[in-house]
CSV table of C-alpha atoms in Angstrom, one decimal:
chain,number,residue,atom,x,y,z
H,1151,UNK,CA,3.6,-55.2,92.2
H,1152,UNK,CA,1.3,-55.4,89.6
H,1153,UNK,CA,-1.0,-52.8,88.6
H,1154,UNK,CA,-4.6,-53.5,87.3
H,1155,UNK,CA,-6.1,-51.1,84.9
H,1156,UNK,CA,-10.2,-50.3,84.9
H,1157,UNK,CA,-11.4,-51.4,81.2
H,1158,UNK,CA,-13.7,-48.6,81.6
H,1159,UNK,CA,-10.8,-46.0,82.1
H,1160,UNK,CA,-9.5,-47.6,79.1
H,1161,UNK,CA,-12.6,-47.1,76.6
H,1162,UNK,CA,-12.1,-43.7,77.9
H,1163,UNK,CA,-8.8,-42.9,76.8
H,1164,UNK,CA,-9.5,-44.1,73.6
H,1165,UNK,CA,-12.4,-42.2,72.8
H,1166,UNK,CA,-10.5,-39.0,73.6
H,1167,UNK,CA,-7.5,-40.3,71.4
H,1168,UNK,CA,-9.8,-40.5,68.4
H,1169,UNK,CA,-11.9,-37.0,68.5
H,1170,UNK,CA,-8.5,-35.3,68.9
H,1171,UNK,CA,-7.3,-36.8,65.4
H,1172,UNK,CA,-10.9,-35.8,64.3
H,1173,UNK,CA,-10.6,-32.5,65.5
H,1174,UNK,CA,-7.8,-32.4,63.6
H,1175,UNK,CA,-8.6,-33.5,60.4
H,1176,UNK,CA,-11.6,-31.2,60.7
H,1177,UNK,CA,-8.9,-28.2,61.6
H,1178,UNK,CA,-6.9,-28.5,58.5
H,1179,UNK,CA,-9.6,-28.7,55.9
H,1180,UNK,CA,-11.5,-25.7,54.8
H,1181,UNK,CA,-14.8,-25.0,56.3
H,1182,UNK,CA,-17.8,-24.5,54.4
H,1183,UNK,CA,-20.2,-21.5,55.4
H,1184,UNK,CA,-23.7,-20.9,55.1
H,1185,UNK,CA,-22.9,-18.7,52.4
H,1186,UNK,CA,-20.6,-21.1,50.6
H,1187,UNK,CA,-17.8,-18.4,50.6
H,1188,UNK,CA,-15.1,-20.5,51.1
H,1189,UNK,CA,-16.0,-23.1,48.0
H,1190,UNK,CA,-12.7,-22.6,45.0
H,1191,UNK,CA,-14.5,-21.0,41.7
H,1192,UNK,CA,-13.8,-22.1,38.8
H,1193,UNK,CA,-11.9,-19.1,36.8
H,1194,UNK,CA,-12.3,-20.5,33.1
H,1195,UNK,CA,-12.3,-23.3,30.5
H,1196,UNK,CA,-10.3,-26.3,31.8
H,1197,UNK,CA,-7.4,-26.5,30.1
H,1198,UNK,CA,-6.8,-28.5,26.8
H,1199,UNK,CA,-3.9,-31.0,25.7
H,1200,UNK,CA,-2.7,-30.0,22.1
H,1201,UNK,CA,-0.8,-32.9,21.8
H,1202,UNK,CA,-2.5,-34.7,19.3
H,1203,UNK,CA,-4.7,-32.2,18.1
H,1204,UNK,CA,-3.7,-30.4,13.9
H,1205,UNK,CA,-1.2,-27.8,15.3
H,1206,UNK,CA,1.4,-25.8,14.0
H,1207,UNK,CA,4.1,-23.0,15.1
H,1208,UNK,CA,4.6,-19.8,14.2
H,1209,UNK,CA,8.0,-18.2,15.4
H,1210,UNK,CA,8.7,-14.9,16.4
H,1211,UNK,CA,5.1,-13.9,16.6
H,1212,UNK,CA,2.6,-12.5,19.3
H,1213,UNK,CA,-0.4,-13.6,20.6
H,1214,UNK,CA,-2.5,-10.3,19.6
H,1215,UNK,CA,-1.0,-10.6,16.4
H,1216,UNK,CA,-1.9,-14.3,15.4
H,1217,UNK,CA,-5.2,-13.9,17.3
H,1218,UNK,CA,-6.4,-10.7,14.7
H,1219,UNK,CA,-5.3,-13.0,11.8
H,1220,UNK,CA,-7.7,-15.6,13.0
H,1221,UNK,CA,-10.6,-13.6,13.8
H,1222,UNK,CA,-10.5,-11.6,10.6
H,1223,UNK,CA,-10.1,-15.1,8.3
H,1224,UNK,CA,-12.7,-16.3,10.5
H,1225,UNK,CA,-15.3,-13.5,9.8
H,1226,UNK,CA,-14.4,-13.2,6.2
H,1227,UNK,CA,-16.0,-16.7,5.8
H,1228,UNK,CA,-18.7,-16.3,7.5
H,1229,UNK,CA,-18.1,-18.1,10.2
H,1230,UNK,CA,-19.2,-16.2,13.8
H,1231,UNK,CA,-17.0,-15.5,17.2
H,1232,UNK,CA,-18.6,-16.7,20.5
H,1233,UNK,CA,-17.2,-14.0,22.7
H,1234,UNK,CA,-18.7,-15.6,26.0
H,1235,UNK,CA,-16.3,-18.6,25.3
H,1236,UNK,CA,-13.5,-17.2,24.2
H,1237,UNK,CA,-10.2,-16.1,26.3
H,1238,UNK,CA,-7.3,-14.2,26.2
H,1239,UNK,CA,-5.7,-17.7,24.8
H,1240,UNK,CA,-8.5,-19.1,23.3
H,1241,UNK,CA,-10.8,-18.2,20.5
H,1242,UNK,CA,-14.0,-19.9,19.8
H,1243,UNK,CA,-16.0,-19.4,16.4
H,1244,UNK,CA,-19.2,-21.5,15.1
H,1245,UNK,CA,-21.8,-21.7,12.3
H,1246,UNK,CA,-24.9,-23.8,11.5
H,1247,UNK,CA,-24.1,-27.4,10.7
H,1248,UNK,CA,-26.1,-27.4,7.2
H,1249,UNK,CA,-25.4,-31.1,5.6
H,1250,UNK,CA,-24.1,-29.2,2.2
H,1251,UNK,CA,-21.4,-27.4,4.9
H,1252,UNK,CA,-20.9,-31.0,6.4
H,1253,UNK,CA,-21.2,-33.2,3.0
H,1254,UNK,CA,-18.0,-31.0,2.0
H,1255,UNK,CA,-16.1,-31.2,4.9
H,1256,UNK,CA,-16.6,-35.5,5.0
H,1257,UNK,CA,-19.1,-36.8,2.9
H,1258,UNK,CA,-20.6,-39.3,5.5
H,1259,UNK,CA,-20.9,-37.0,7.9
H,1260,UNK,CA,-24.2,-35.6,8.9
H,1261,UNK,CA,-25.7,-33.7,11.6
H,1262,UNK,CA,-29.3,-33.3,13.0
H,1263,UNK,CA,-31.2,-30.1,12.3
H,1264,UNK,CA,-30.4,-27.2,14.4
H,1265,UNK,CA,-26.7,-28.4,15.5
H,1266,UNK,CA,-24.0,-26.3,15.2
H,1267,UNK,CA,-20.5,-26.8,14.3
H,1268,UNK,CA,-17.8,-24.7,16.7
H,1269,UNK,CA,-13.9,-25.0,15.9
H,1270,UNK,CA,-12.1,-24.0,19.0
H,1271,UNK,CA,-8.6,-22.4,18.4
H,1272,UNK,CA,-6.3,-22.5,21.2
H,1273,UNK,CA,-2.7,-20.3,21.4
H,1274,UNK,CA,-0.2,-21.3,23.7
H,1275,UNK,CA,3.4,-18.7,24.0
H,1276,UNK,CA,6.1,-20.8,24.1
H,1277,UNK,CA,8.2,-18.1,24.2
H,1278,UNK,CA,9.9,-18.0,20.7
H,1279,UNK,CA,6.4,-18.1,19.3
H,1280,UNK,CA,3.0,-18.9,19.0
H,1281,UNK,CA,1.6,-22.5,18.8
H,1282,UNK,CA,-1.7,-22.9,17.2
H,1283,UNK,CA,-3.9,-26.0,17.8
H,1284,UNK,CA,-7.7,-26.5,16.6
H,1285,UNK,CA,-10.4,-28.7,17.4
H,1286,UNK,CA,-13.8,-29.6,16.2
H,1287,UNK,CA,-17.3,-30.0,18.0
H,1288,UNK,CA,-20.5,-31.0,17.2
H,1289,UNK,CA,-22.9,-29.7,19.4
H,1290,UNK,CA,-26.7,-30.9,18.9
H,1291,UNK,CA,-29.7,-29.2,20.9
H,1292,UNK,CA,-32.1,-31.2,23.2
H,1293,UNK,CA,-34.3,-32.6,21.7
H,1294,UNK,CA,-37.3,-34.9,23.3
H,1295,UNK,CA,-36.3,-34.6,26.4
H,1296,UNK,CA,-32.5,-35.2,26.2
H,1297,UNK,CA,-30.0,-32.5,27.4
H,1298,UNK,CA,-27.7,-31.3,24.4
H,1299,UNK,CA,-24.4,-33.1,23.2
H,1300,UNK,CA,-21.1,-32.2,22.2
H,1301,UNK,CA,-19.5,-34.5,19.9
H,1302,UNK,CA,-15.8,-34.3,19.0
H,1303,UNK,CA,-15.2,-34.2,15.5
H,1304,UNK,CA,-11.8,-33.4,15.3
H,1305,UNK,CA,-10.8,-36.4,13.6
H,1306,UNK,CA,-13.0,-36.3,10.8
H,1307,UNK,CA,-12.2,-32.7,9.9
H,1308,UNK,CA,-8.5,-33.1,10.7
H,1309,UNK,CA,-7.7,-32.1,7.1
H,1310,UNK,CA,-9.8,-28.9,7.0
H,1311,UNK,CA,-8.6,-27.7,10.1
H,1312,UNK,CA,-4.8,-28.3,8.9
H,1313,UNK,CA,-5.9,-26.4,5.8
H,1314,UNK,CA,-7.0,-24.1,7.8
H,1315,UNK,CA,-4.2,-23.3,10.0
H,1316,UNK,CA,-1.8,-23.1,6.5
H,1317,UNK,CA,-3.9,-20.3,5.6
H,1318,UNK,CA,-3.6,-18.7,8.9
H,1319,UNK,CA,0.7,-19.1,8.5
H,1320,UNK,CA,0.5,-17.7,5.1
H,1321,UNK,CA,-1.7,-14.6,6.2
H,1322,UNK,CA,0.9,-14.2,9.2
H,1323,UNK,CA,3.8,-14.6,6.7
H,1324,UNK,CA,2.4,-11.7,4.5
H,1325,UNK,CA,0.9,-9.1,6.9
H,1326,UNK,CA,2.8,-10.0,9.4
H,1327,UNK,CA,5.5,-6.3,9.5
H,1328,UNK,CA,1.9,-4.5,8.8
H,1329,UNK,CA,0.9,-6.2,12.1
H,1330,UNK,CA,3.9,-5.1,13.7
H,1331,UNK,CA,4.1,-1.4,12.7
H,1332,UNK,CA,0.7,-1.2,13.5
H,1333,UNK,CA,0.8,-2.9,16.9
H,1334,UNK,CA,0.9,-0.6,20.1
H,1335,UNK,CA,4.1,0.2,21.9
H,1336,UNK,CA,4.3,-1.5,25.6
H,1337,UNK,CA,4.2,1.4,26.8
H,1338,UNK,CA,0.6,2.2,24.8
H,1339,UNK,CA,0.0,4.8,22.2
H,1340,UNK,CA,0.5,8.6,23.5
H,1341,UNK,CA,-2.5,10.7,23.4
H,1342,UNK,CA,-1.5,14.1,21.8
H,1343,UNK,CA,-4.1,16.0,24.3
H,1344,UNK,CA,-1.9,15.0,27.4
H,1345,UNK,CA,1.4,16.0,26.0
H,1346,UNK,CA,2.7,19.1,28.0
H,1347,UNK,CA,3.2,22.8,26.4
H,1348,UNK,CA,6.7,22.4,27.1
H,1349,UNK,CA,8.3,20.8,23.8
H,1350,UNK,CA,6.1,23.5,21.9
H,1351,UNK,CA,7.4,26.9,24.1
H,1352,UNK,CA,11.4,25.0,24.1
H,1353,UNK,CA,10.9,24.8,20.1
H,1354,UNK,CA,9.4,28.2,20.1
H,1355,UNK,CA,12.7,29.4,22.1
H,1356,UNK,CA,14.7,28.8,19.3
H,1357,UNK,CA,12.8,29.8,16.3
H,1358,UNK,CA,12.4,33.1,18.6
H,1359,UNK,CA,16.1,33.6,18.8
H,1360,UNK,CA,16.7,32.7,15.3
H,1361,UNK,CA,14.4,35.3,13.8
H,1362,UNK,CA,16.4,37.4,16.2
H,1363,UNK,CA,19.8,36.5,14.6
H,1364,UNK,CA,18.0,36.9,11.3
H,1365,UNK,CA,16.7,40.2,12.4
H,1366,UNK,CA,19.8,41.3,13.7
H,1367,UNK,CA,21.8,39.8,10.1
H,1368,UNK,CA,19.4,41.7,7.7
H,1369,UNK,CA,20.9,44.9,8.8
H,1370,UNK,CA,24.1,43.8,7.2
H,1371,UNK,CA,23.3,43.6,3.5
H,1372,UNK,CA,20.7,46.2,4.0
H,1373,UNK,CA,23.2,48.6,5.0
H,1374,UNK,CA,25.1,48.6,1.4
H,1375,UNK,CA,21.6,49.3,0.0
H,1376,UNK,CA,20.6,52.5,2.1
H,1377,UNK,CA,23.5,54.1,0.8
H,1378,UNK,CA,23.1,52.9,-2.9
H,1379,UNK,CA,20.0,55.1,-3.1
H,1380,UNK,CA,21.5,58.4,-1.0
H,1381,UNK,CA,24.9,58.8,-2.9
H,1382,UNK,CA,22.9,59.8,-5.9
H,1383,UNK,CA,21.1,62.5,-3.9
H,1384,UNK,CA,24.3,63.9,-2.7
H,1385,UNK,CA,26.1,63.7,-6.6
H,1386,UNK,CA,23.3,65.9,-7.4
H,1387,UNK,CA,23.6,68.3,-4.4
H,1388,UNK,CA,27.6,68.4,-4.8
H,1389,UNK,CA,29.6,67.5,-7.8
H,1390,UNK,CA,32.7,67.3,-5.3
H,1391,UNK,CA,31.4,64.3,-3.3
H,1392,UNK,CA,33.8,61.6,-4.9
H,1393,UNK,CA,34.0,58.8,-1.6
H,1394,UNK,CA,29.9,58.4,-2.5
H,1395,UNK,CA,30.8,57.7,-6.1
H,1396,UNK,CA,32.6,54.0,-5.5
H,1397,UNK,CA,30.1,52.5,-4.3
H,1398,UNK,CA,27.1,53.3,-7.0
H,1399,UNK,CA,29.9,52.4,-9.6
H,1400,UNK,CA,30.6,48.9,-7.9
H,1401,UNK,CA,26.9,48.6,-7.5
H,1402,UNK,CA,26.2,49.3,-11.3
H,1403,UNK,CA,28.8,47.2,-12.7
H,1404,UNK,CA,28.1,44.2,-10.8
H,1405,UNK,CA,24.6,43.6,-11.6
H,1406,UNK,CA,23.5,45.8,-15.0
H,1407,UNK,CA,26.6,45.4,-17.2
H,1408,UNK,CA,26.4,41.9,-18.0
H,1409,UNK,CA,22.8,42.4,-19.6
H,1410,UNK,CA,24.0,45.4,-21.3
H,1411,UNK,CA,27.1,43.8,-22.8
H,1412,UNK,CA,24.8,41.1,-24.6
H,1413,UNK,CA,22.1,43.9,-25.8
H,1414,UNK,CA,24.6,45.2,-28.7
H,1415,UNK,CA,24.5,41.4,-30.3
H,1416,UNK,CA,20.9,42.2,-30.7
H,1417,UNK,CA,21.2,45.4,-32.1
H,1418,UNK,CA,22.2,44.3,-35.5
H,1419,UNK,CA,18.5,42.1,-35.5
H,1420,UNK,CA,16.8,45.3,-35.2
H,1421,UNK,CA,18.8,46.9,-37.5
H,1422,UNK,CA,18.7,44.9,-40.6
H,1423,UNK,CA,14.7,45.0,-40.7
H,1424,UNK,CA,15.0,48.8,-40.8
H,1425,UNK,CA,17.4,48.8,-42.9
H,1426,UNK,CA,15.2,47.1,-45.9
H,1427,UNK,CA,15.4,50.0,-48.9
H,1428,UNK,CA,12.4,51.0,-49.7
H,1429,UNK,CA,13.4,52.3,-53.2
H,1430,UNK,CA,14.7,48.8,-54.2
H,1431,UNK,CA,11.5,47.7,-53.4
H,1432,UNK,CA,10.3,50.7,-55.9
H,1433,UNK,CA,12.5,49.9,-58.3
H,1434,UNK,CA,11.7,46.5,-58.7
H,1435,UNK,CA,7.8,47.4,-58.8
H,1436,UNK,CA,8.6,49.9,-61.7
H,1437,UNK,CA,10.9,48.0,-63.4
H,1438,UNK,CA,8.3,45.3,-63.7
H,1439,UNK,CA,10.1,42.5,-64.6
H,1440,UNK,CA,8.8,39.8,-67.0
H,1441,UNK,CA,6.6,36.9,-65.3
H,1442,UNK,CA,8.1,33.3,-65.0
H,1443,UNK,CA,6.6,30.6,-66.8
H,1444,UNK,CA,3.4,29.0,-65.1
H,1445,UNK,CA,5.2,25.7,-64.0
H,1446,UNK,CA,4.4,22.2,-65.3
H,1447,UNK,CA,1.0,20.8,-64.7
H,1448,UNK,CA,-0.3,17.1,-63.0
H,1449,UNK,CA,3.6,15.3,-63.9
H,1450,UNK,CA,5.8,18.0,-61.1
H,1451,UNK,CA,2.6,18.3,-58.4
H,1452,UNK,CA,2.4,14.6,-58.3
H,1453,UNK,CA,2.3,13.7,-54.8
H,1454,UNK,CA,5.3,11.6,-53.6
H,1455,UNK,CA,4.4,9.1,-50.4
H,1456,UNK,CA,7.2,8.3,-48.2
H,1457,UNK,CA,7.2,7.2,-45.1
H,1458,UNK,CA,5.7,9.4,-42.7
H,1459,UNK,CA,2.9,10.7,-44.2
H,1460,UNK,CA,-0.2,8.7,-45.4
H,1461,UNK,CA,-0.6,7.4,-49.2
H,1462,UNK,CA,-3.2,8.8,-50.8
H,1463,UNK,CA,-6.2,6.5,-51.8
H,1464,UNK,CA,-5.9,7.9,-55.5
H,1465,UNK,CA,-2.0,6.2,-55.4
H,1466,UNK,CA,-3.1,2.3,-54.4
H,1467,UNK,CA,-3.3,0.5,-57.7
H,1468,UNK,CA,-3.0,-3.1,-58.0
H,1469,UNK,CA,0.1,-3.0,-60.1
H,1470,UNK,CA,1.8,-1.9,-56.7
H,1471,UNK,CA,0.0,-3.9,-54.3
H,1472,UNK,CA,3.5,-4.9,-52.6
H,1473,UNK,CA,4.9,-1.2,-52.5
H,1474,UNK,CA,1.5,-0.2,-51.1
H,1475,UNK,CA,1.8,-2.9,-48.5
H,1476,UNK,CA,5.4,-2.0,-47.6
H,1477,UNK,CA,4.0,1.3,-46.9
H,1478,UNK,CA,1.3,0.2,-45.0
H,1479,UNK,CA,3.6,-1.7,-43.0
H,1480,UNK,CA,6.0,1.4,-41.7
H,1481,UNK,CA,2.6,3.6,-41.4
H,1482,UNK,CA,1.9,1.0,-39.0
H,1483,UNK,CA,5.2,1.3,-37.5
H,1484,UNK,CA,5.1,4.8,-37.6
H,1485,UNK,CA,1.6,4.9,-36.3
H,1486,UNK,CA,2.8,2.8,-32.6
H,1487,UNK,CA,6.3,4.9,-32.2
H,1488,UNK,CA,4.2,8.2,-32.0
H,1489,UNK,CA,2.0,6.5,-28.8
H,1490,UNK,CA,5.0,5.7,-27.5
H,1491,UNK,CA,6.0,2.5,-28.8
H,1492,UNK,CA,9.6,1.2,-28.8
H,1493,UNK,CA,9.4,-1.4,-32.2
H,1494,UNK,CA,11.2,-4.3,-31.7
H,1495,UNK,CA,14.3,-5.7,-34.0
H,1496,UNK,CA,11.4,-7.8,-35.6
H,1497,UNK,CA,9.0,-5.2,-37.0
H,1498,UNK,CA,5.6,-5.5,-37.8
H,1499,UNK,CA,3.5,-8.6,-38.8
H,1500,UNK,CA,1.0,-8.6,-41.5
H,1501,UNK,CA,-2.0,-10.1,-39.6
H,1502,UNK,CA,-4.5,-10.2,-42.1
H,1503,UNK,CA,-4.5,-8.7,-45.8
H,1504,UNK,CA,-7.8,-7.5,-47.8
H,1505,UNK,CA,-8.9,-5.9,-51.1
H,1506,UNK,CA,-9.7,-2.2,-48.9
H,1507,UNK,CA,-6.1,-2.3,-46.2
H,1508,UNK,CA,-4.3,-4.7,-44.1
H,1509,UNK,CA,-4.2,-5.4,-40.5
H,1510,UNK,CA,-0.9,-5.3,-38.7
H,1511,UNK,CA,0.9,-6.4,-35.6
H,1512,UNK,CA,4.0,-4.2,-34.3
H,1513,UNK,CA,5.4,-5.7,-31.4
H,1514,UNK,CA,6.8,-3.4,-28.6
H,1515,UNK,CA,9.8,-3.5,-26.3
H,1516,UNK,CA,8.9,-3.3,-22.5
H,1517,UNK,CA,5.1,-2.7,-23.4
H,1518,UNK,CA,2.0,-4.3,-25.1
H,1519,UNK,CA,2.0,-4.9,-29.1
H,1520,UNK,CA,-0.4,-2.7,-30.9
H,1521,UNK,CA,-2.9,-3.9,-33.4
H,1522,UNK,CA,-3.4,-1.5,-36.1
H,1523,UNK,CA,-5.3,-1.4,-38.9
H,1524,UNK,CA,-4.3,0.3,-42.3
H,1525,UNK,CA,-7.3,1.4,-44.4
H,1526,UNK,CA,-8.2,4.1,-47.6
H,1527,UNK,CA,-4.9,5.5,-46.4
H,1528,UNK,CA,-5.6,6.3,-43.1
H,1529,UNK,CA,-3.8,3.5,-39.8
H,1530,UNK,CA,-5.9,3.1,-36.8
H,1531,UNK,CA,-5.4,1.0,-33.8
H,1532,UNK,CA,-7.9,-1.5,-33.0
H,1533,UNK,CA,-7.2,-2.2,-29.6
């Protein structure tokens, strides 16, 4: 028996088949309201590929740390930080794009007035370091009508930017344990206002009892002392008293003796002044013995130079021009040992040599050579 189905009944069926998948469809995506509540925002910056961008690697560092370095060697040359762009992994600096900044950078590379030039830094933890990657962007305003643009010029300033990023290692490389004994602990820096009175009163404990045990210790030696001064009082009360005598005697001939023993070494000092006889001295004025002869003039008070003090001016003659200049030459020696000058094996070097003095150079060990300058008998350093 066949069975004849109603094309109409069939249209039907169909048309409920299809708004069920639609109803569907509609179920699983996300509806929109009014409101647009439901839309996904957009948390940051999409996120960049550094693979062929000028990049290096820093290992063993932090993010804080290599993110200071770069703001600091960014602000020390002028350039300024664009905070509203800039992350927690990102760091975005720019300056005016002035065609002497430019010129330098690439010499056919110029930019219309009132552009600005932004390098975008961007750090990436990779776990054993830091990886640092830069870029380069042109950005001109609008001008005429036309929205703004932002040109990448990465390529052209590919050397600069890798010039700059080897600065950036070596400032990492040379501050980098100041960096870390000046970081923060994980745990953050302790304020001294929230620390509890405890540690102070558990310290004070023990101080307490110590002054206690040093308290209770003085006493001790004390006690020897006290009776020190009253045996004397009771020797003077009763002669008979001999168990107070030992310990005055002990007392006295521990600390006094020894200075007493070395005072009779003087004694013979004082002595012999006191002991000058004044009739000798009598004697001799009456006995008034004959004068000695006045001693020999100009030839016996003829001074003699040597070599520590100065020739007189009087004793530079030409006949002795080399002497003189010998002299002259350990004057000048003389002159750098007393400002602390260790002369080397080599001695001094006659510099220059004129009619009036001579100008030498003593070289020193472990120090700076001195310059000196011999003159009318008197050395003086020139430097």
């Amino acid at each position: 028996m066949r069975l004849e189905v109603n094309p109409r009944l069939k249209a039907v069926t169909c048309c409920i088949a299809i708004s069920s998948l639609l109803l569907s469809a509609c179920a699983s995506g996300p509806i929109a309201s009014s409101g647009g509540s439901a839309q996904p925002t957009v948390t940051g910056p999409a996120p960049i590929d550094t693979t062929y961008l000028p990049r290096l690697m820093l290992p063993g560092a932090t993010l804080s740390e290599v993110k200071s370095l770069a703001m600091g060697a960014a602000r020390s040359r002028g350039w300024s930080i664009r905070y509203a762009d800039s992350t927690n992994d990102r760091l975005v600096v720019g300056r005016p794009a002035e065609p002497s900044v430019m010129a330098l950078a690439t010499p056919r590379l110029s930019a219309a007035p009132g552009s600005t030039l932004e390098v975008t830094t961007l750090f990436k933890d990779s776990g054993g370091g830091i990886e640092v990657a830069t870029l380069a962007e042109l950005v001109t305003p609008s001008q005429a009508g036309r929205p703004a643009t932002r040109t990448d010029y990465t390529d052209p300033l590919r050397d600069a930017l890798m010039q700059s990023l080897d600065s950036l290692r070596e400032r990492w490389m040379r501050d980098r344990e100041r960096l870390a004994r000046a970081a923060p602990p994980p745990e953050g820096w302790k304020s001294a206002w929230d620390e509890s009175p405890a540690p102070p009163d558990a310290a004070s404990a023990p101080s307490a009892v110590n002054t206690q045990a040093a308290q209770a210790a003085s006493p001790a030696p004390a006690a020897p002392t006290a009776p020190a001064q009253t045996p004397p009082a009771a020797s003077r009360t009763n002669a008979g008293t001999t168990p107070a005598m030992p310990a005055p005697t002990w007392a006295d001939s521990s600390v006094p003796r020894p200075t007493y023993t070395r005072r009779p070494a003087s004694e013979p000092r004082y002595s012999t002044p006191g002991a000058a006889p004044v009739v000798d001295a009598s004697s001799n004025l009456n006995a008034r013995p004959m004068p000695e002869p006045a001693p020999m003039p100009a030839t016996l008070n003829t001074p003699r130079d040597n070599m520590v003090s100065l020739p007189r001016a009087d004793a530079v003659n030409p006949p002795t021009a080399t002497g003189s200049r010998m002299l002259w030459s350990a004057n000048a020696e003389q002159y750098a040992r007393q400002r602390g000058c260790q002369v080397a094996g080599s001695g001094s070097q006659l510099i220059e040599s004129r009619q009036d003095g001579e100008v030498y150079k003593v070289p020193c060990q472990g120090s700076d050579s001195f310059l000196i300058r011999c003159q009318g008998g008197i050395c003086q350093g020139l430097l």
